[in-house]
Short mmCIF file of C-alpha atoms in Angstrom, two decimals:
data_model
loop_
_atom_site.label_atom_id
_atom_site.label_comp_id
_atom_site.label_asym_id
_atom_site.label_seq_id
_atom_site.Cartn_x
_atom_site.Cartn_y
_atom_site.Cartn_z
CA UNK A 1 67.17 174.59 117.45
CA UNK A 2 68.74 174.51 120.89
CA UNK A 3 72.57 173.55 120.59
CA UNK A 4 71.37 170.14 123.28
CA UNK A 5 68.09 169.43 121.12
CA UNK A 6 70.95 168.93 118.68
CA UNK A 7 73.04 166.55 120.58
CA UNK A 8 69.71 164.74 120.77
CA UNK A 9 69.00 164.36 117.68
CA UNK A 10 72.62 163.30 115.97
CA UNK A 11 72.05 160.40 119.11
CA UNK A 12 68.96 159.57 117.37
CA UNK A 13 69.39 159.70 113.93
CA UNK A 14 73.29 158.12 114.35
CA UNK A 15 71.49 154.50 116.32
CA UNK A 16 68.70 154.75 113.74
CA UNK A 17 71.28 154.34 111.83
CA UNK A 18 73.75 151.39 113.07
CA UNK A 19 70.90 149.66 114.56
CA UNK A 20 69.47 149.08 111.07
CA UNK A 21 73.02 147.54 110.11
CA UNK A 22 72.42 145.11 113.49
CA UNK A 23 71.90 141.16 111.53
CA UNK A 24 70.17 137.94 112.99
CA UNK A 25 73.42 135.71 113.51
CA UNK A 26 72.58 131.97 114.52
CA UNK A 27 75.83 131.21 115.40
CA UNK A 28 75.01 127.73 114.55
CA UNK A 29 74.33 128.27 110.90
CA UNK A 30 76.84 131.23 110.08
CA UNK A 31 75.93 134.40 109.03
CA UNK A 32 73.41 134.10 106.36
CA UNK A 33 74.32 136.24 103.93
CA UNK A 34 77.90 136.35 104.11
CA UNK A 35 77.81 132.84 102.22
CA UNK A 36 74.89 132.11 100.26
CA UNK A 37 71.28 134.39 101.60
CA UNK A 38 71.77 136.15 98.13
CA UNK A 39 73.03 133.55 96.18
CA UNK A 40 72.11 130.89 94.06
CA UNK A 41 74.16 127.77 95.25
CA UNK A 42 71.91 124.81 96.43
CA UNK A 43 71.78 121.68 97.40
CA UNK A 44 70.62 118.78 95.92
CA UNK A 45 70.33 114.64 97.34
CA UNK A 46 71.72 111.90 95.63
CA UNK A 47 72.29 108.57 95.89
CA UNK A 48 76.27 107.73 95.81
CA UNK A 49 77.08 106.18 93.11
CA UNK A 50 80.16 105.46 91.58
CA UNK A 51 81.05 105.97 88.03
CA UNK A 52 82.30 102.42 87.09
CA UNK A 53 82.45 99.14 89.11
CA UNK A 54 84.90 96.99 88.40
CA UNK A 55 83.03 93.13 87.28
CA UNK A 56 83.24 91.03 90.40
CA UNK A 57 80.85 88.79 89.14
CA UNK A 58 82.79 87.89 86.43
CA UNK A 59 86.72 87.43 87.37
CA UNK A 60 88.07 84.04 86.68
CA UNK A 61 88.18 81.69 88.90
CA UNK A 62 90.85 78.82 88.41
CA UNK A 63 94.13 80.71 86.75
CA UNK A 64 96.48 78.36 84.45
CA UNK A 65 99.10 80.87 82.96
CA UNK A 66 102.22 80.47 80.87
CA UNK A 67 105.97 83.06 81.13
CA UNK A 68 108.73 82.13 78.72
CA UNK A 69 111.88 83.28 79.37
CA UNK A 70 114.24 83.79 76.74
CA UNK A 71 118.10 83.91 78.39
CA UNK A 72 121.26 84.67 76.97
CA UNK A 73 123.65 82.31 78.91
CA UNK A 74 122.20 78.06 78.97
CA UNK A 75 119.46 76.61 81.25
CA UNK A 76 120.98 74.86 83.40
CA UNK A 77 120.66 71.21 82.57
CA UNK A 78 118.66 69.66 85.70
CA UNK A 79 115.97 72.88 85.08
CA UNK A 80 115.11 72.35 88.65
CA UNK A 81 117.50 73.39 90.35
CA UNK A 82 115.76 76.86 89.52
CA UNK A 83 113.33 76.22 92.13
CA UNK A 84 110.99 78.39 91.04
CA UNK A 85 107.79 78.67 93.88
CA UNK A 86 105.98 81.16 95.48
CA UNK A 87 107.38 83.17 98.81
CA UNK A 88 105.51 83.51 102.66
CA UNK A 89 103.80 87.24 101.68
CA UNK A 90 104.00 88.03 98.32
CA UNK A 91 106.17 90.81 96.83
CA UNK A 92 108.45 88.94 99.60
CA UNK A 93 108.14 91.45 102.09
CA UNK A 94 109.12 90.99 105.84
CA UNK A 95 106.20 91.65 107.53
CA UNK A 96 102.76 91.89 106.75
CA UNK A 97 99.92 94.43 108.15
CA UNK A 98 96.28 93.93 108.31
CA UNK A 99 93.76 95.84 109.55
CA UNK A 100 89.79 95.45 110.40
CA UNK A 101 87.12 98.05 110.50
CA UNK A 102 84.27 97.18 112.48
CA UNK A 103 80.46 98.86 112.38
CA UNK A 104 80.15 100.01 108.32
CA UNK A 105 81.70 103.51 109.76
CA UNK A 106 81.89 106.10 106.95
CA UNK A 107 85.31 106.76 108.17
CA UNK A 108 86.35 103.97 106.43
CA UNK A 109 86.25 105.61 103.29
CA UNK A 110 86.34 109.67 104.70
CA UNK A 111 88.88 108.24 106.67
CA UNK A 112 90.72 104.83 106.79
CA UNK A 113 90.79 105.06 102.02
CA UNK A 114 91.55 108.60 101.45
CA UNK A 115 94.32 109.15 103.66
CA UNK A 116 95.76 105.93 102.13
CA UNK A 117 94.33 107.70 98.22
CA UNK A 118 95.98 110.26 98.59
CA UNK A 119 91.95 112.14 99.10
CA UNK A 120 91.13 115.10 101.56
CA UNK A 121 91.53 114.71 104.81
CA UNK A 122 88.64 116.56 107.78
CA UNK A 123 89.70 116.46 111.80
CA UNK A 124 85.73 117.74 112.60
CA UNK A 125 82.95 116.68 109.54
CA UNK A 126 82.54 113.79 107.30
CA UNK A 127 81.76 112.53 103.04
CA UNK A 128 81.10 110.71 101.09
CA UNK A 129 81.21 109.22 97.48
CA UNK A 130 79.11 111.86 96.36
CA UNK A 131 80.44 114.86 97.34
CA UNK A 132 84.26 113.48 95.93
CA UNK A 133 82.62 113.26 92.71
CA UNK A 134 81.12 116.29 92.34
CA UNK A 135 84.14 118.38 94.19
CA UNK A 136 82.23 120.13 98.17
CA UNK A 137 84.43 119.22 100.64
CA UNK A 138 84.21 120.40 104.50
CA UNK A 139 85.63 123.78 105.71
CA UNK A 140 88.72 121.86 106.72
CA UNK A 141 89.76 119.49 104.12
CA UNK A 142 93.89 119.52 103.92
CA UNK A 143 95.75 116.69 101.70
CA UNK A 144 99.02 114.32 102.76
CA UNK A 145 100.19 115.35 99.43
CA UNK A 146 100.90 111.41 98.42
CA UNK A 147 100.04 107.61 98.35
CA UNK A 148 99.99 105.37 100.87
CA UNK A 149 102.03 101.76 100.15
CA UNK A 150 104.98 99.72 99.53
CA UNK A 151 106.07 98.53 96.03
CA UNK A 152 105.39 95.83 94.14
CA UNK A 153 110.03 95.08 94.73
CA UNK A 154 110.28 96.21 91.04
CA UNK A 155 110.25 99.95 91.77
CA UNK A 156 106.02 100.03 91.38
CA UNK A 157 104.00 101.40 94.22
CA UNK A 158 101.29 99.58 95.40
CA UNK A 159 98.84 101.07 98.27
CA UNK A 160 97.41 99.79 101.56
CA UNK A 161 94.46 98.12 101.86
CA UNK A 162 92.46 96.77 105.00
CA UNK A 163 89.09 95.19 105.52
CA UNK A 164 85.69 97.04 106.90
CA UNK A 165 82.43 94.89 107.80
CA UNK A 166 78.91 95.87 105.58
CA UNK A 167 75.74 96.45 107.58
CA UNK A 168 73.87 95.19 104.27
CA UNK A 169 70.71 94.47 106.54
CA UNK A 170 70.34 97.91 107.50
CA UNK A 171 68.75 100.64 105.43
CA UNK A 172 70.83 103.31 105.64
CA UNK A 173 73.66 101.49 103.48
CA UNK A 174 71.09 102.74 100.95
CA UNK A 175 70.01 106.29 102.33
CA UNK A 176 70.99 109.49 99.97
CA UNK A 177 73.28 112.58 100.75
CA UNK A 178 73.10 115.91 100.49
CA UNK A 179 75.82 117.92 98.12
CA UNK A 180 76.59 121.53 97.54
CA UNK A 181 80.24 122.83 96.12
CA UNK A 182 80.05 126.28 97.27
CA UNK A 183 76.47 126.34 100.16
CA UNK A 184 78.48 127.40 103.45
CA UNK A 185 74.84 128.38 105.30
CA UNK A 186 76.38 125.49 106.78
CA UNK A 187 77.64 121.85 106.91
CA UNK A 188 75.38 119.50 107.72
CA UNK A 189 76.28 118.05 104.76
CA UNK A 190 78.79 116.61 106.25
CA UNK A 191 77.84 115.71 109.75
CA UNK A 192 78.56 111.84 110.25
CA UNK A 193 76.51 109.61 108.63
CA UNK A 194 74.27 106.20 110.78
CA UNK A 195 77.12 104.76 108.49
CA UNK A 196 79.02 103.53 104.60
CA UNK A 197 76.97 104.43 101.21
CA UNK A 198 76.46 101.75 99.43
CA UNK A 199 78.11 103.19 96.73
CA UNK A 200 81.15 104.50 99.29
CA UNK A 201 82.03 100.64 99.65
CA UNK A 202 82.42 100.18 95.34
CA UNK A 203 84.26 102.58 95.39
CA UNK A 204 86.84 101.24 97.96
CA UNK A 205 86.15 98.55 96.21
CA UNK A 206 87.58 99.56 93.29
CA UNK A 207 90.88 99.55 95.01
CA UNK A 208 91.40 96.75 96.41
CA UNK A 209 89.36 97.23 99.69
CA UNK A 210 88.05 94.21 101.29
CA UNK A 211 84.78 93.91 102.33
CA UNK A 212 82.99 91.58 106.38
CA UNK A 213 80.33 90.55 108.13
CA UNK A 214 79.71 92.23 111.11
CA UNK A 215 76.70 92.78 113.12
CA UNK A 216 73.46 91.03 111.76
CA UNK A 217 69.98 92.12 112.12
CA UNK A 218 68.52 89.43 114.31
CA UNK A 219 65.97 88.66 116.76
CA UNK A 220 67.53 86.69 118.99
CA UNK A 221 71.94 87.10 118.66
CA UNK A 222 72.94 83.99 120.66
CA UNK A 223 70.86 81.62 118.55
CA UNK A 224 72.97 80.14 116.22
CA UNK A 225 70.55 78.68 114.13
CA UNK A 226 69.01 83.03 113.73
CA UNK A 227 73.12 84.21 113.09
CA UNK A 228 72.99 81.69 109.65
CA UNK A 229 70.40 82.45 108.26
CA UNK A 230 70.89 86.39 108.35
CA UNK A 231 73.70 85.35 106.93
CA UNK A 232 72.19 83.75 103.97
CA UNK A 233 70.41 87.34 104.32
CA UNK A 234 72.89 89.84 104.48
CA UNK A 235 75.02 88.13 101.88
CA UNK A 236 72.25 87.90 99.06
CA UNK A 237 72.05 91.41 100.07
CA UNK A 238 75.60 91.61 98.93
CA UNK A 239 74.98 89.86 96.30
CA UNK A 240 72.79 91.46 95.09
CA UNK A 241 74.65 95.54 95.58
CA UNK A 242 77.93 94.31 94.65
CA UNK A 243 77.96 91.35 92.57
CA UNK A 244 80.40 89.35 94.68
CA UNK A 245 79.88 87.38 97.42
CA UNK A 246 82.22 87.82 100.84
CA UNK A 247 83.87 85.65 102.69
CA UNK A 248 84.89 87.10 106.03
CA UNK A 249 83.78 87.32 109.44
CA UNK A 250 84.44 90.19 112.24
CA UNK A 251 83.50 88.35 115.62
CA UNK A 252 80.91 91.38 116.49
CA UNK A 253 80.96 91.88 120.87
CA UNK A 254 82.97 88.29 121.29
CA UNK A 255 79.98 86.02 120.24
CA UNK A 256 81.18 82.82 119.48
CA UNK A 257 77.64 82.18 117.82
CA UNK A 258 79.19 83.89 114.64
CA UNK A 259 82.10 81.58 114.79
CA UNK A 260 79.74 78.93 114.65
CA UNK A 261 77.37 79.75 112.29
CA UNK A 262 80.24 81.07 109.92
CA UNK A 263 81.54 77.47 110.15
CA UNK A 264 78.81 76.30 109.07
CA UNK A 265 77.65 79.40 106.08
CA UNK A 266 79.70 77.74 102.66
CA UNK A 267 81.20 81.54 101.99
CA UNK A 268 82.59 81.80 104.93
CA UNK A 269 86.18 81.01 104.65
CA UNK A 270 87.80 83.52 107.25
CA UNK A 271 87.72 85.09 109.94
CA UNK A 272 88.58 86.98 112.64
CA UNK A 273 88.37 87.89 116.76
CA UNK A 274 89.43 90.29 119.13
CA UNK A 275 90.25 87.48 121.36
CA UNK A 276 90.53 83.17 121.83
CA UNK A 277 91.77 83.15 117.48
CA UNK A 278 94.19 81.60 115.66
CA UNK A 279 97.97 83.78 116.10
CA UNK A 280 98.72 84.40 113.45
CA UNK A 281 101.89 83.15 112.12
CA UNK A 282 103.08 84.09 108.14
CA UNK A 283 106.14 82.55 107.55
CA UNK A 284 104.48 78.65 109.84
CA UNK A 285 102.35 76.23 107.78
CA UNK A 286 99.53 76.26 108.98
CA UNK A 287 95.49 76.14 107.50
CA UNK A 288 93.63 79.13 107.68
CA UNK A 289 90.35 78.04 105.72
CA UNK A 290 87.45 79.46 108.65
CA UNK A 291 89.98 79.35 111.15
CA UNK A 292 89.41 83.32 113.52
CA UNK A 293 92.97 84.87 112.73
CA UNK A 294 93.39 86.23 116.37
CA UNK A 295 93.53 90.25 116.28
CA UNK A 296 93.88 93.14 119.06
CA UNK A 297 92.36 96.76 119.14
CA UNK A 298 96.14 97.05 121.17
CA UNK A 299 93.20 99.20 123.99
CA UNK A 300 95.37 100.51 127.23
CA UNK A 301 95.51 97.11 129.81
CA UNK A 302 92.55 97.51 132.35
CA UNK A 303 94.54 96.59 135.16
CA UNK A 304 97.83 97.33 134.17
CA UNK A 305 97.87 102.18 133.43
CA UNK A 306 99.03 102.82 130.44
CA UNK A 307 99.94 106.42 128.93
CA UNK A 308 101.05 104.71 125.90
CA UNK A 309 98.26 105.74 122.97
CA UNK A 310 96.87 103.00 120.41
CA UNK A 311 98.94 103.87 117.63
CA UNK A 312 102.03 103.78 119.84
CA UNK A 313 100.98 100.29 121.74
CA UNK A 314 100.85 99.22 117.70
CA UNK A 315 103.81 100.40 116.50
CA UNK A 316 106.00 99.31 119.70
CA UNK A 317 104.25 95.63 118.71
CA UNK A 318 105.76 96.29 114.90
CA UNK A 319 109.22 96.66 116.19
CA UNK A 320 109.17 94.34 118.91
CA UNK A 321 107.46 91.55 116.23
CA UNK A 322 110.68 93.55 113.80
CA UNK A 323 113.71 92.26 116.64
CA UNK A 324 112.95 88.54 116.23
CA UNK A 325 113.67 86.65 112.63
CA UNK A 326 111.71 86.75 109.96
CA UNK A 327 110.42 83.26 109.92
CA UNK A 328 109.30 83.97 113.33
CA UNK A 329 107.04 87.05 112.76
CA UNK A 330 103.56 87.10 114.00
CA UNK A 331 101.37 89.31 111.52
CA UNK A 332 100.63 92.09 113.06
CA UNK A 333 96.74 91.91 112.76
CA UNK A 334 94.25 95.22 113.96
CA UNK A 335 90.90 96.30 115.30
CA UNK A 336 89.26 99.19 115.02
CA UNK A 337 86.77 100.76 114.62
CA UNK A 338 87.05 104.85 113.64
CA UNK A 339 89.66 105.83 112.48
CA UNK A 340 90.70 109.96 112.81
CA UNK A 341 94.58 112.00 112.55
CA UNK A 342 95.61 110.01 115.20
CA UNK A 343 95.93 106.66 113.09
CA UNK A 344 96.35 108.46 109.79
CA UNK A 345 99.16 109.74 111.21
CA UNK A 346 100.11 105.73 111.72
CA UNK A 347 99.12 104.65 108.34
CA UNK A 348 101.36 107.46 106.93
CA UNK A 349 104.03 106.74 109.52
CA UNK A 350 104.31 102.75 108.49
CA UNK A 351 104.41 104.71 105.41
CA UNK A 352 107.32 107.00 106.02
CA UNK A 353 108.98 103.83 107.55
CA UNK A 354 108.09 100.11 106.07
CA UNK A 355 106.99 100.88 103.30
CA UNK A 356 107.51 102.66 99.48
CA UNK A 357 109.55 105.51 101.35
CA UNK A 358 110.41 103.47 103.83
CA UNK A 359 112.49 100.58 103.92
CA UNK A 360 109.95 98.52 101.58
CA UNK A 361 109.52 95.82 103.48
CA UNK A 362 105.36 96.06 104.85
CA UNK A 363 102.53 94.62 102.83
CA UNK A 364 99.87 95.71 104.41
CA UNK A 365 96.55 93.66 102.62
CA UNK A 366 93.66 93.53 103.37
CA UNK A 367 92.86 89.89 104.83
CA UNK A 368 90.92 88.29 102.44
CA UNK A 369 93.75 89.46 99.12
CA UNK A 370 95.90 87.52 102.27
CA UNK A 371 93.98 84.64 102.47
CA UNK A 372 93.67 84.00 98.76
CA UNK A 373 97.33 84.39 98.59
CA UNK A 374 97.57 82.19 101.28
CA UNK A 375 95.55 79.73 99.12
CA UNK A 376 98.31 79.79 96.12
CA UNK A 377 101.31 79.70 98.44
CA UNK A 378 99.66 76.18 100.03
CA UNK A 379 97.88 74.76 97.10
CA UNK A 380 99.24 76.60 93.53
CA UNK A 381 101.46 74.94 91.17
CA UNK A 382 104.09 76.22 88.90
CA UNK A 383 105.41 73.56 86.46
CA UNK A 384 108.95 74.58 85.25
CA UNK A 385 109.14 73.00 80.69
CA UNK A 386 112.85 73.76 79.42
CA UNK A 387 111.69 74.09 76.00
CA UNK A 388 115.73 74.32 74.28
CA UNK A 389 119.08 75.59 75.94
CA UNK A 390 117.33 79.22 75.97
CA UNK A 391 114.67 79.07 77.05
CA UNK A 392 112.28 78.42 79.95
CA UNK A 393 108.45 78.06 79.93
CA UNK A 394 106.38 78.08 83.85
CA UNK A 395 102.91 76.64 83.43
CA UNK A 396 101.52 78.41 86.90
CA UNK A 397 97.86 77.05 88.04
CA UNK A 398 95.54 79.19 90.71
CA UNK A 399 93.51 76.94 91.97
CA UNK A 400 90.41 79.63 92.81
CA UNK A 401 88.34 79.57 95.73
CA UNK A 402 84.56 79.93 95.94
CA UNK A 403 85.05 84.04 96.06
CA UNK A 404 87.91 84.68 95.07
CA UNK A 405 88.59 87.28 93.78
CA UNK A 406 92.40 88.20 93.42
CA UNK A 407 94.30 86.18 91.60
CA UNK A 408 97.27 87.47 91.59
CA UNK A 409 101.24 85.73 93.45
CA UNK A 410 104.02 86.38 93.77
CA UNK A 411 106.79 84.30 91.95
CA UNK A 412 110.40 83.92 93.02
CA UNK A 413 113.66 81.62 91.08
CA UNK A 414 116.36 81.36 92.09
CA UNK A 415 119.74 79.88 90.42
CA UNK A 416 119.02 82.49 87.68
CA UNK A 417 120.75 86.61 87.40
CA UNK A 418 118.78 89.42 85.94
CA UNK A 419 122.00 90.18 83.36
CA UNK A 420 120.54 86.39 82.53
CA UNK A 421 117.79 87.21 80.92
CA UNK A 422 116.96 88.74 77.45
CA UNK A 423 113.50 88.49 77.49
CA UNK A 424 110.60 88.06 79.10
CA UNK A 425 106.39 86.52 77.32
CA UNK A 426 103.17 86.51 79.41
CA UNK A 427 100.47 84.83 78.09
CA UNK A 428 96.73 85.86 77.61
CA UNK A 429 96.08 85.60 81.23
CA UNK A 430 98.33 87.75 82.49
CA UNK A 431 97.15 91.42 82.93
CA UNK A 432 99.44 91.99 84.82
CA UNK A 433 103.16 91.49 84.67
CA UNK A 434 106.76 93.00 86.84
CA UNK A 435 110.14 91.21 87.89
CA UNK A 436 113.20 92.79 89.08
CA UNK A 437 115.78 91.00 91.03
CA UNK A 438 114.67 90.96 95.19
CA UNK A 439 118.56 90.70 96.74
CA UNK A 440 116.92 89.58 100.20
CA UNK A 441 116.21 86.03 97.73
CA UNK A 442 119.30 86.17 95.72
CA UNK A 443 116.43 85.83 92.75
CA UNK A 444 114.94 86.71 90.07
CA UNK A 445 110.68 87.71 91.01
CA UNK A 446 107.79 88.21 89.14
CA UNK A 447 104.62 89.52 89.99
CA UNK A 448 101.88 88.24 88.04
CA UNK A 449 98.42 89.52 87.88
CA UNK A 450 95.36 88.03 86.14
CA UNK A 451 92.54 89.77 87.35
CA UNK A 452 90.45 89.59 83.51
CA UNK A 453 89.14 92.86 83.02
CA UNK A 454 93.16 94.40 84.87
CA UNK A 455 92.76 96.37 81.36
CA UNK A 456 89.20 97.34 81.36
CA UNK A 457 89.19 98.58 85.58
CA UNK A 458 93.07 100.74 84.89
CA UNK A 459 91.40 102.53 81.37
CA UNK A 460 87.92 103.25 84.15
CA UNK A 461 90.86 104.73 85.67
CA UNK A 462 91.97 107.40 83.07
CA UNK A 463 88.59 107.94 81.89
CA UNK A 464 88.33 109.42 85.16
CA UNK A 465 91.28 111.52 84.64
CA UNK A 466 90.78 112.72 81.69
CA UNK A 467 87.08 114.26 82.83
CA UNK A 468 88.48 115.76 85.28
CA UNK A 469 92.28 116.06 84.16
CA UNK A 470 92.89 119.32 87.42
CA UNK A 471 92.01 116.80 90.21
CA UNK A 472 95.40 115.33 91.22
CA UNK A 473 93.82 112.33 92.46
CA UNK A 474 92.60 111.53 89.27
CA UNK A 475 96.19 111.91 88.19
CA UNK A 476 97.90 109.97 90.44
CA UNK A 477 94.84 106.75 89.83
CA UNK A 478 95.51 106.61 85.69
CA UNK A 479 99.56 106.52 86.26
CA UNK A 480 98.78 103.89 89.03
CA UNK A 481 96.46 101.04 87.71
CA UNK A 482 97.60 101.62 84.30
CA UNK A 483 101.06 101.10 85.71
CA UNK A 484 100.17 97.99 87.06
CA UNK A 485 99.90 96.47 83.75
CA UNK A 486 102.24 93.95 81.89
CA UNK A 487 103.78 95.33 78.97
CA UNK A 488 101.76 96.21 75.46
CA UNK A 489 100.55 97.75 73.38
CA UNK A 490 97.35 98.70 74.89
CA UNK A 491 99.56 100.34 77.87
CA UNK A 492 101.22 102.42 76.23
CA UNK A 493 98.68 103.96 74.08
CA UNK A 494 96.50 104.72 78.32
CA UNK A 495 99.88 106.12 79.43
CA UNK A 496 99.12 108.60 76.42
CA UNK A 497 96.59 109.45 76.96
CA UNK A 498 97.69 110.86 80.95
CA UNK A 499 98.76 113.82 79.91
#
């Protein structure tokens, strides 16, 4: 063969070898052979469901609890000089922040709830409870490395909370999702869903998140009778799915027909609007029953240019309120639809500046929890009784209302020092307890939690940790919920199980 012929043959062989190695690459799905082309990892379809759920349907409605305080020094002859009272805000915090997330968004779970509770975050994907259970997260998942909240004034963590609205009449809340840890052929399972699944909602409720009515599947949104009927239908679905009712309504689209229907529907006790509502001042006497409380989305004014982000406007509003005396501060009540890294940064800023890693002066509950606390603040009773010179008994009455699920409060005792206290014992109706001296109020403060199944709830988090001890969030959660319990043999036993 001539030299020229050999060159042609070599070139042909070179092209054949190299073209045989070229694969068709779907740029959207990625390289299948490198990922799951020969892998046994497959996706599977599952229904989101919690491994346990707090029995809200069995919660106590009204509570009478006793606290017995034994002192080293004699008690005053006038026992009422100790002035036992409920402070305007739980844990003696000096200002209130609340957030309601509209439209039953999936990010209420995988962004807002996840950021607060130390779970993975993603800048471009979404996930559900089933992914948490399967340890199957988006490829860009990252962590804040801590949980977000305040303390109870006695050194115990209290995580931030918020409200999510629900869409119980829409079928997507019942849909299944796909999971597949290690499946990388595509990430369709992490694409945004139509909204929250019931399993996601139940898990958030396990952590104290509140719920609210919002949009309803009405034929005529301007018909009060139609909205009223669908409030009943939606509530029935909620009770069936969650074992508890819903007492909050977030007005959708500025439609006051919902407000008028909410005023007539018995279960609705607290409402919120994005405009035209009543501004909330926690330290002022206000009747909140069926009162539409105003919130703000902190959007820029359409008439004035404003380069600030919504989160920056919220920060400025906070600092403006904190410049006022505590008694004159309005609540910072925020409305939001979708949340993303900008909102995560805001939540972390709240924690670092005013929460447990900062000044520790903010309380961030859901609106329904605040409504219940305010109800106890105005309608509860604390009766002191002198047993002997060194024994004080407090009888605390918390009169519950319909669909009340947060039987807990803070009590201040004045003219008593920590050094005066020898011991404090609580009755069986109190499941969680802590106390400390509050310098700002110059009093002994006591936090009581009367949830009937708090110990069982804490043990379920311990069991979850024991099943997956290598997941950091499982250990953090177990310690958090056990930490809420009052001192007891049961608490000691649970703590020993968390290694």
